[in-house]
Amino acid sequence: MKPSDFLLLPAWAAITAAVAIEDLPITRNGSTLLLDNKPWKAVGANIYWLGLDENVSPPFPSSPEEVSTDYYAPLKASYPTKGRITEAMAVVKAMGGTMIRSHTLGVSTGNPLSLWPTGNGTVNDKAFAPIDWAVYQARRHGIRLMVPLTDNFDYYHGGKYNFLRWNGFDLTQQKDERNLAVMAFFNNATVVASFKRYISALLTHVNPYTNLTYADDPTIFAYETGNELCGPVWGDLNVPASWVREIGQYVKSLAPRKLFVDGTYGVNRTHLVIEEVDIFSDHFYPISINKLKADLDLVASVNKPYFAGEYGWLGNAASSDADMVSWYKVLEQSPFVAGDAFWSLFGHNVPDCNSFINHNDGFTMQYGNPSHTTQIKLVRQHFVKMSQNISIGAAEALPSVPCPAPT
Ligand SMILES: *[C@@H]1O[C@H](CO)[C@@H](O)[C@H](O)[C@H]1NC(C)=O
Ligand SMILES: *[C@@H]1O[C@H](CO)[C@@H](O)[C@H](O)[C@H]1NC(C)=O
Ligand SMILES: *[C@@H]1O[C@H](CO)[C@@H](O)[C@H](O)[C@H]1NC(C)=O
Ligand SMILES: *[C@@H]1O[C@H](CO)[C@@H](O)[C@H](O)[C@H]1NC(C)=O
Ligand SMILES: *[C@@H]1O[C@H](CO)[C@@H](O)[C@H](O)[C@H]1NC(C)=O
Ligand SMILES: *[C@@H]1O[C@H](CO)[C@@H](O)[C@H](O)[C@H]1NC(C)=O
């Protein structure tokens, strides 16, 4: 080596230094998702409460290290503790999961604890605290996030009805779900502009734990138009293709490396040609292999990936463990399946590690609850098969997850 070569070394080393895996985006090649140019499967849990919860009332008493103890009684809304959020990440990791789909990391409108309490554009910064923590902890745990931008319904965390009401359409899900006027969410330019301003406020926020905007942080690998979006008839797939394209273009103008998910409730064949859509999805209550196969035929026709975004098999959608295994087999064998997320995961009432939090929809899954162990093991077998391409036996013990989980 000539002495002058040494001068070149630092620059050369910097160029070839490996980029940390958490700084690499998930990309798409045809119907396959890739991480670091290797096939990557999006498998995990729906954990809708990471940004705002409705299941602990009143919320856990204040302690200095917790995010907040704010409580909005009419909707039982409160911010989850940092400990609950971190435990959820550790559990998904222990289950062999690679991702979490979480409504309240994106849907946060219309109540005093929301990011946008009112439609006037003023941001409630407190609401970012649990979201920032969740994105940061996901990053530390090697978990990626899929985030819906709004919701079809009028639940505690808000959704499309907030944008409608703020812009002169006096509608609620309870009385007006079937009113043709709900289409204004997609068709009225004022409403669409206000939804875009909300998206911009969310994506340009800088997370103080990482100094990255949500647009730039590859931990959030995908934004979804919304959760279970429909027109006036539930399940009608009536979401204008032009709206999906416009929102996709807008999200990609702010966040060019994000994948974009069509959050229509089901695969609408008029959406198949939308270039901006990277992933199509559907939800299953109960699981249905016929519906799954019909969806897969549609996405296969355009060589795009498919994500089974929610499925429930407990409670009032009860399916047998054998049904679950057959369902998982179809997901494991189709080259068009990018992944899936079960509905839905809850954990301990951290910092109280002795009690679990329950949600009243009948689909609550709790890691460490002895009555859920059989199902959790089946889910874990499936996640490991999908994410690591290896088979583990049903007898394999579940890894323990300490509570509180280390940050
Ligand atoms: C992308 O897909 C094409 C066609 O299937 C394949 O030839 C190519 O190797 C893929 N690239 C990567 C990086 O996987
Ligand atoms: C928006 O509304 C809130 C609550 O009424 C108010 O505090 C805030 O100043 C308003 N912001 C603007 C920009 O008007
Ligand atoms: C959109 O809604 C606003 C507010 O209600 C209304 O003034 C406007 O006329 C609507 N635009 C169209 C094209 O319907
Ligand atoms: C973020 O930026 C601020 C201001 O430059 C700096 O003080 C802080 O250490 C940075 N934090 C991280 C996590 O990089
Ligand atoms: C699909 O979307 C189009 C709008 O792009 C809509 O007209 C149609 O009703 C939707 N439903 C079905 C079943 O295709
Ligand atoms: C999964 O493993 C099988 C058997 O070892 C192998 O043939 C296949 O190529 C692997 N698939 C991927 C996507 O790595």
Coordinates of C-alpha atoms and ligand atoms in Angstrom, one line a residue:
M1 CA 0.0 0.0 0.0
K2 CA 1.3 3.5 -0.8
P3 CA 1.1 5.9 2.1
S4 CA -1.5 7.9 0.1
D5 CA -3.8 4.9 0.1
F6 CA -4.3 5.3 3.8
L7 CA -5.8 8.6 3.2
L8 CA -8.5 6.9 1.1
L9 CA -9.4 4.3 3.7
P10 CA -11.9 6.3 5.8
A11 CA -14.0 7.3 2.8
W12 CA -13.8 3.8 1.4
A13 CA -14.8 2.3 4.8
A14 CA -17.7 4.7 5.1
I15 CA -19.1 3.7 1.7
T16 CA -19.0 0.0 2.4
A17 CA -19.9 0.1 6.1
A18 CA -23.0 -2.0 6.5
V19 CA -26.2 0.0 7.1
A20 CA -27.9 -1.2 10.3
I21 CA -30.7 -3.5 9.4
E22 CA -33.2 -1.3 11.2
D23 CA -32.3 1.6 8.8
L24 CA -33.1 -0.5 5.7
P25 CA -36.6 -0.1 4.2
I26 CA -38.8 -3.0 3.4
T27 CA -39.1 -2.9 -0.4
R28 CA -41.3 -4.7 -2.9
N29 CA -40.3 -6.7 -5.9
G30 CA -43.5 -7.9 -7.7
S31 CA -45.4 -9.9 -5.2
T32 CA -42.5 -10.3 -2.8
L33 CA -41.5 -8.0 0.1
L34 CA -37.7 -7.7 0.7
L35 CA -35.5 -6.7 3.5
D36 CA -31.8 -6.3 2.6
N37 CA -32.7 -7.9 -0.8
K38 CA -33.9 -11.1 0.9
P39 CA -37.6 -12.2 1.1
W40 CA -39.3 -10.8 4.1
K41 CA -42.7 -11.8 5.5
A42 CA -44.9 -9.4 7.5
V43 CA -46.3 -11.6 10.3
G44 CA -47.5 -10.5 13.6
A45 CA -50.3 -9.2 15.7
N46 CA -52.9 -6.4 15.6
I47 CA -52.3 -4.3 18.7
Y48 CA -54.7 -1.4 18.1
W49 CA -54.2 0.3 21.4
L50 CA -50.5 1.3 21.2
G51 CA -51.2 5.1 20.7
L52 CA -54.4 5.4 22.7
D53 CA -56.3 2.8 24.7
E54 CA -59.9 2.3 26.0
N55 CA -59.5 -0.7 28.2
V56 CA -58.0 0.6 31.4
S57 CA -60.3 2.9 33.3
P58 CA -59.3 4.8 35.2
P59 CA -55.7 4.6 33.9
F60 CA -52.9 3.4 36.1
P61 CA -51.8 6.0 38.7
S62 CA -49.2 8.4 37.8
S63 CA -45.5 7.6 38.1
P64 CA -42.7 9.8 36.8
E65 CA -41.5 7.4 34.1
E66 CA -45.0 6.8 32.6
V67 CA -46.1 8.6 29.5
S68 CA -49.3 10.2 30.9
T69 CA -52.3 9.5 33.0
D70 CA -54.7 11.7 31.1
Y71 CA -58.2 10.2 30.9
Y72 CA -61.2 11.1 28.8
A73 CA -64.1 9.4 30.6
P74 CA -66.8 9.6 27.9
L75 CA -64.8 7.3 25.6
K76 CA -62.7 5.7 28.4
A77 CA -59.7 6.9 26.5
S78 CA -56.2 6.9 28.0
Y79 CA -52.6 6.7 26.9
P80 CA -51.1 3.2 27.4
T81 CA -48.1 3.1 29.8
K82 CA -44.6 2.7 28.3
G83 CA -44.3 -0.6 30.0
R84 CA -47.4 -2.0 28.3
I85 CA -46.0 -0.9 24.9
T86 CA -42.6 -2.4 25.5
E87 CA -44.0 -5.7 26.7
A88 CA -46.1 -6.0 23.5
M89 CA -43.0 -5.6 21.3
A90 CA -41.1 -8.3 23.3
V91 CA -44.1 -10.6 23.0
V92 CA -44.4 -10.3 19.2
K93 CA -40.6 -10.9 19.0
A94 CA -41.0 -14.1 21.2
M95 CA -43.7 -15.3 19.0
G96 CA -41.5 -15.1 15.9
G97 CA -43.4 -12.1 14.6
T98 CA -41.8 -9.4 12.4
M99 CA -44.4 -6.7 12.5
I100 CA -47.4 -5.1 14.3
R101 CA -50.5 -3.5 12.7
S102 CA -51.7 -0.8 15.0
H103 CA -54.7 1.5 14.3
T104 CA -53.9 4.2 17.0
L105 CA -50.3 4.8 15.7
G106 CA -52.1 6.6 12.8
V107 CA -55.8 7.0 13.7
S108 CA -56.1 9.7 16.3
T109 CA -58.8 12.2 15.7
G110 CA -61.8 13.8 17.5
N111 CA -61.3 13.6 21.2
P112 CA -59.2 15.7 23.7
L113 CA -56.5 13.0 23.8
S114 CA -56.2 12.7 20.0
L115 CA -53.4 14.1 17.8
W116 CA -56.1 16.2 16.2
P117 CA -58.8 16.8 18.8
T118 CA -60.6 19.3 16.5
G119 CA -60.4 19.7 12.7
N120 CA -58.6 23.1 12.9
G121 CA -55.1 21.7 12.5
T122 CA -53.9 22.3 16.0
V123 CA -51.9 19.3 17.1
N124 CA -52.1 17.9 20.6
D125 CA -48.4 17.1 21.2
K126 CA -49.1 14.9 24.2
A127 CA -50.7 12.3 21.9
F128 CA -47.4 11.8 20.2
A129 CA -45.7 10.6 23.4
P130 CA -46.9 7.0 23.3
I131 CA -46.7 6.8 19.5
D132 CA -43.1 8.0 19.6
W133 CA -42.3 5.4 22.3
A134 CA -44.0 2.6 20.3
V135 CA -42.1 3.4 17.1
Y136 CA -38.8 3.7 19.0
Q137 CA -39.4 0.4 20.9
A138 CA -40.4 -1.4 17.7
R139 CA -37.2 -0.2 16.1
R140 CA -35.2 -1.5 19.1
H141 CA -36.9 -4.9 18.9
G142 CA -36.5 -5.3 15.1
I143 CA -40.3 -5.1 14.7
R144 CA -41.8 -3.2 11.7
L145 CA -45.2 -1.4 11.8
M146 CA -48.2 -1.2 9.5
V147 CA -50.3 1.9 10.3
P148 CA -53.8 2.7 9.1
L149 CA -54.5 6.5 8.5
T150 CA -58.2 6.5 9.4
D151 CA -61.0 4.2 10.3
N152 CA -64.3 3.4 8.7
F153 CA -66.2 3.6 12.0
D154 CA -66.9 6.0 14.9
Y155 CA -64.8 4.4 17.6
Y156 CA -63.0 6.1 20.5
H157 CA -59.8 6.7 18.4
G158 CA -61.8 8.5 15.7
G159 CA -62.0 8.0 11.9
K160 CA -63.6 9.2 8.7
Y161 CA -66.7 10.6 10.5
N162 CA -64.5 13.2 12.2
F163 CA -63.4 14.6 8.9
L164 CA -67.0 14.5 7.6
R165 CA -68.4 16.3 10.7
W166 CA -65.6 18.9 10.8
N167 CA -66.4 19.8 7.2
G168 CA -70.1 20.3 7.4
F169 CA -71.5 16.7 7.0
D170 CA -73.4 16.0 10.2
L171 CA -73.1 12.2 10.1
T172 CA -72.4 9.5 12.6
Q173 CA -71.9 5.8 12.1
Q174 CA -74.8 4.9 14.4
K175 CA -77.5 6.9 12.5
D176 CA -76.0 7.5 9.0
E177 CA -73.9 4.5 8.1
R178 CA -76.1 3.8 5.1
N179 CA -76.4 7.5 4.0
L180 CA -75.0 8.1 0.5
A181 CA -73.5 11.3 2.0
V182 CA -70.8 9.2 3.7
M183 CA -69.2 9.1 0.2
A184 CA -68.2 12.8 0.8
F185 CA -65.2 11.4 2.7
F186 CA -63.8 10.2 -0.6
N187 CA -65.5 12.7 -3.0
N188 CA -65.6 16.1 -1.4
A189 CA -62.5 18.1 -2.1
T190 CA -62.6 20.0 1.2
V191 CA -62.9 16.8 3.2
V192 CA -60.1 15.1 1.2
A193 CA -57.9 18.2 1.7
S194 CA -58.4 18.1 5.4
F195 CA -57.6 14.4 5.6
K196 CA -54.3 15.2 3.7
R197 CA -53.4 17.9 6.1
Y198 CA -53.8 15.4 8.9
I199 CA -51.6 12.9 7.1
S200 CA -49.0 15.6 6.6
A201 CA -49.1 16.5 10.4
L202 CA -48.5 12.8 11.2
L203 CA -45.8 12.0 8.7
T204 CA -43.7 15.1 9.2
H205 CA -43.6 14.7 13.0
V206 CA -40.1 14.3 14.4
N207 CA -39.7 11.5 16.9
P208 CA -37.4 12.7 19.7
Y209 CA -36.2 9.2 20.5
T210 CA -34.8 8.8 17.0
N211 CA -34.8 12.4 15.5
L212 CA -36.5 10.8 12.4
T213 CA -39.8 11.8 11.0
Y214 CA -42.4 9.0 10.7
A215 CA -42.0 9.5 6.9
D216 CA -38.3 8.8 7.1
D217 CA -38.2 6.1 9.8
P218 CA -38.3 2.7 8.0
T219 CA -39.6 1.1 11.2
I220 CA -43.1 2.1 9.8
F221 CA -42.8 0.0 6.7
A222 CA -46.3 0.7 5.5
Y223 CA -49.2 3.2 5.7
E224 CA -52.7 1.9 5.0
T225 CA -55.4 4.2 3.6
G226 CA -57.6 3.2 6.5
N227 CA -59.2 0.4 8.4
E228 CA -62.0 -1.6 6.8
L229 CA -63.0 1.3 4.5
C230 CA -66.4 0.9 2.8
G231 CA -69.2 3.0 1.2
P232 CA -72.8 3.2 2.5
V233 CA -73.2 -0.5 2.7
W234 CA -70.9 -2.4 5.0
G235 CA -68.6 -4.6 2.9
D236 CA -69.6 -3.0 -0.4
L237 CA -66.0 -2.3 -1.5
N238 CA -67.2 1.1 -2.5
V239 CA -64.0 3.1 -2.2
P240 CA -63.3 5.2 -5.3
A241 CA -60.1 4.0 -7.1
S242 CA -59.3 7.7 -7.8
W243 CA -59.3 8.4 -4.1
V244 CA -57.0 5.5 -3.3
R245 CA -54.6 6.7 -6.0
E246 CA -54.7 10.3 -4.8
I247 CA -53.9 9.3 -1.1
G248 CA -51.2 6.9 -2.3
Q249 CA -49.6 9.6 -4.4
Y250 CA -49.8 12.0 -1.4
V251 CA -48.3 9.5 1.1
K252 CA -45.5 8.6 -1.4
S253 CA -44.7 12.3 -2.0
L254 CA -44.1 12.7 1.7
A255 CA -42.6 9.3 2.3
P256 CA -41.2 7.8 -1.0
R257 CA -39.8 4.7 0.6
K258 CA -43.0 3.6 2.4
L259 CA -45.2 0.8 1.1
F260 CA -48.8 1.7 0.6
V261 CA -51.7 -0.6 1.6
D262 CA -55.2 -0.4 0.2
G263 CA -57.3 -0.4 3.3
T264 CA -60.6 -1.1 1.5
Y265 CA -62.5 -3.9 3.3
G266 CA -61.7 -6.5 0.7
V267 CA -60.1 -6.5 -2.7
N268 CA -61.9 -4.3 -5.2
R269 CA -61.0 -5.3 -8.7
T270 CA -61.1 -1.8 -10.0
H271 CA -58.2 -1.0 -7.6
L272 CA -55.9 -3.7 -9.0
V273 CA -54.4 -1.3 -11.6
I274 CA -53.5 1.4 -9.1
E275 CA -49.8 1.7 -9.4
E276 CA -49.4 3.3 -5.9
V277 CA -50.8 0.3 -4.1
D278 CA -48.1 -2.1 -2.9
I279 CA -50.3 -4.4 -0.9
F280 CA -53.9 -5.5 -1.0
S281 CA -55.7 -6.9 2.1
D282 CA -58.8 -8.3 3.6
H283 CA -60.2 -9.2 7.1
F284 CA -61.7 -12.5 8.2
Y285 CA -64.4 -13.0 10.9
P286 CA -64.4 -16.0 10.9
I287 CA -61.5 -17.3 8.9
S288 CA -62.5 -18.4 5.4
I289 CA -60.2 -20.3 3.0
N290 CA -62.6 -19.7 0.1
K291 CA -62.6 -16.0 0.5
L292 CA -58.8 -16.0 1.0
K293 CA -58.3 -18.0 -2.2
A294 CA -60.6 -15.7 -4.2
D295 CA -58.6 -12.7 -3.0
L296 CA -55.3 -14.4 -3.9
D297 CA -56.5 -15.1 -7.4
L298 CA -57.2 -11.3 -7.8
V299 CA -53.8 -10.1 -6.5
A300 CA -52.0 -12.9 -8.5
S301 CA -53.5 -11.4 -11.7
V302 CA -51.4 -8.2 -11.1
N303 CA -48.5 -9.9 -9.3
K304 CA -48.9 -7.9 -6.1
P305 CA -48.6 -9.0 -2.4
Y306 CA -51.5 -9.8 -0.2
F307 CA -51.8 -9.3 3.5
A308 CA -54.5 -11.0 5.7
G309 CA -54.8 -7.9 7.9
E310 CA -57.1 -9.3 10.6
Y311 CA -58.6 -12.6 11.4
G312 CA -60.4 -13.8 14.5
W313 CA -61.0 -17.4 15.5
L314 CA -62.1 -17.1 19.1
G315 CA -65.3 -15.9 20.7
N316 CA -68.2 -15.5 18.3
A317 CA -66.1 -16.4 15.3
A318 CA -65.0 -19.7 16.9
S319 CA -63.0 -22.0 14.6
S320 CA -61.3 -25.2 15.7
D321 CA -57.5 -25.4 16.1
A322 CA -57.6 -27.8 13.0
D323 CA -59.3 -25.0 11.0
M324 CA -56.6 -22.6 12.1
V325 CA -53.9 -25.0 10.9
S326 CA -55.5 -25.4 7.5
W327 CA -55.9 -21.7 7.2
Y328 CA -52.2 -21.1 8.1
K329 CA -51.2 -23.7 5.5
V330 CA -52.8 -21.7 2.7
L331 CA -51.0 -18.6 3.8
E332 CA -47.7 -20.4 4.1
Q333 CA -47.9 -21.9 0.6
S334 CA -49.0 -19.0 -1.5
P335 CA -46.2 -16.9 -3.1
F336 CA -48.6 -14.0 -3.1
V337 CA -49.0 -13.8 0.7
A338 CA -46.8 -11.1 2.1
G339 CA -48.0 -11.9 5.6
D340 CA -50.9 -11.8 8.1
A341 CA -51.8 -10.4 11.5
F342 CA -54.2 -12.0 14.0
W343 CA -56.8 -10.0 16.0
S344 CA -55.7 -9.1 18.7
L345 CA -53.0 -9.0 21.3
F346 CA -53.2 -7.6 24.9
G347 CA -50.8 -7.9 27.7
H348 CA -50.3 -7.1 31.4
N349 CA -51.5 -3.9 33.0
V350 CA -47.9 -2.9 33.3
P351 CA -46.5 -1.7 35.7
D352 CA -48.9 -4.2 37.4
C353 CA -47.5 -7.5 36.0
N354 CA -50.0 -9.6 37.9
S355 CA -53.1 -8.8 35.9
F356 CA -53.9 -9.0 32.2
I357 CA -55.9 -6.4 30.3
N358 CA -59.1 -7.7 28.6
H359 CA -61.0 -6.3 25.7
N360 CA -64.7 -7.1 25.4
D361 CA -64.8 -8.2 21.7
G362 CA -64.1 -11.9 22.5
F363 CA -60.9 -12.0 20.5
T364 CA -58.4 -11.1 23.2
M365 CA -55.1 -13.1 23.1
Q366 CA -52.7 -12.9 26.0
Y367 CA -49.2 -14.3 25.9
G368 CA -48.7 -16.1 29.2
N369 CA -52.4 -16.7 29.9
P370 CA -52.6 -20.5 30.4
S371 CA -56.0 -20.6 28.7
H372 CA -54.5 -19.2 25.4
T373 CA -51.3 -21.3 25.3
T374 CA -52.5 -23.8 22.7
Q375 CA -53.6 -21.1 20.2
I376 CA -50.5 -19.0 20.9
K377 CA -48.3 -22.0 20.1
L378 CA -50.1 -22.5 16.8
V379 CA -49.7 -18.9 15.9
R380 CA -46.0 -19.1 16.8
Q381 CA -45.5 -22.2 14.7
H382 CA -47.0 -20.3 11.8
F383 CA -45.0 -17.1 12.3
V384 CA -41.7 -19.0 12.6
K385 CA -42.6 -21.0 9.4
M386 CA -43.3 -17.7 7.6
S387 CA -40.5 -15.5 8.9
Q388 CA -37.6 -18.0 9.3
N389 CA -38.7 -20.7 6.9
I390 CA -38.3 -23.4 9.5
S391 CA -40.8 -25.8 11.1
I392 CA -41.0 -26.0 14.9
G393 CA -43.1 -28.7 16.7
A394 CA -46.3 -28.1 18.5
A395 CA -44.6 -29.2 21.7
E396 CA -42.0 -26.5 21.6
A397 CA -42.1 -24.4 24.8
L398 CA -42.9 -20.7 24.5
P399 CA -40.0 -18.4 25.3
S400 CA -40.6 -16.5 28.5
V401 CA -41.0 -12.8 28.3
P402 CA -40.2 -10.9 31.5
C403 CA -42.6 -8.3 32.9
P404 CA -41.7 -5.5 32.9
A405 CA -39.9 -6.2 29.6
P406 CA -36.5 -4.5 29.2
T407 CA -36.5 -1.4 27.0
Ligands
LIG1 C1 -37.2 -9.5 -8.4 O1 -38.1 -10.3 -9.2 C2 -37.5 -10.8 -10.4 C3 -38.6 -11.5 -11.1 O2 -39.2 -12.5 -10.3 C4 -36.3 -11.7 -10.1 O3 -35.7 -12.1 -11.3 C5 -35.3 -10.9 -9.3 O4 -34.2 -11.7 -8.9 C6 -35.9 -10.3 -8.0 N1 -35.0 -9.4 -7.4 C7 -34.7 -9.6 -6.1 C8 -33.7 -8.6 -5.5 O5 -35.2 -10.5 -5.4
LIG2 C1 -58.2 25.0 17.5 O1 -59.2 24.7 18.5 C2 -58.6 24.6 19.8 C3 -59.7 24.2 20.8 O2 -60.9 25.0 20.6 C4 -58.0 26.0 20.2 O3 -57.4 25.9 21.5 C5 -56.9 26.3 19.2 O4 -56.4 27.6 19.5 C6 -57.5 26.3 17.8 N1 -56.5 26.5 16.8 C7 -56.6 27.3 15.8 C8 -55.4 27.4 14.8 O5 -57.6 28.0 15.6
LIG3 C1 -67.8 19.9 0.0 O1 -68.3 20.2 1.2 C2 -68.3 21.6 1.6 C3 -68.6 21.7 3.0 O2 -69.8 21.1 3.4 C4 -69.3 22.3 0.6 O3 -69.3 23.7 0.9 C5 -68.9 22.0 -0.8 O4 -69.8 22.6 -1.7 C6 -68.7 20.6 -1.1 N1 -68.1 20.4 -2.4 C7 -68.7 19.6 -3.3 C8 -68.0 19.6 -4.6 O5 -69.7 19.0 -3.1
LIG4 C1 -31.7 14.6 18.4 O1 -31.2 15.9 18.1 C2 -30.9 16.7 19.3 C3 -30.6 18.1 18.8 O2 -29.7 18.1 17.8 C4 -29.8 16.1 20.0 O3 -29.5 16.8 21.2 C5 -30.2 14.7 20.4 O4 -29.1 14.0 21.1 C6 -30.6 13.9 19.2 N1 -31.1 12.6 19.7 C7 -30.9 11.4 19.1 C8 -31.6 10.2 19.6 O5 -30.2 11.4 18.1
LIG5 C1 -65.2 -0.9 -6.5 O1 -64.8 0.4 -6.6 C2 -65.5 1.2 -7.5 C3 -64.9 2.6 -7.6 O2 -63.6 2.6 -8.0 C4 -66.9 1.2 -7.2 O3 -67.7 1.9 -8.1 C5 -67.5 -0.2 -7.0 O4 -68.8 -0.1 -6.5 C6 -66.6 -0.9 -6.0 N1 -67.2 -2.2 -5.7 C7 -67.0 -3.3 -6.4 C8 -67.7 -4.6 -5.9 O5 -66.3 -3.4 -7.4
LIG6 C1 -37.4 -22.4 2.5 O1 -36.7 -23.6 2.8 C2 -36.8 -24.6 1.8 C3 -36.3 -25.9 2.3 O2 -35.1 -25.7 3.0 C4 -36.1 -24.0 0.6 O3 -36.2 -25.0 -0.5 C5 -36.7 -22.7 0.2 O4 -36.0 -22.1 -0.9 C6 -36.7 -21.7 1.3 N1 -37.5 -20.6 0.9 C7 -37.1 -19.3 1.1 C8 -38.0 -18.2 0.7 O5 -36.0 -19.1 1.6

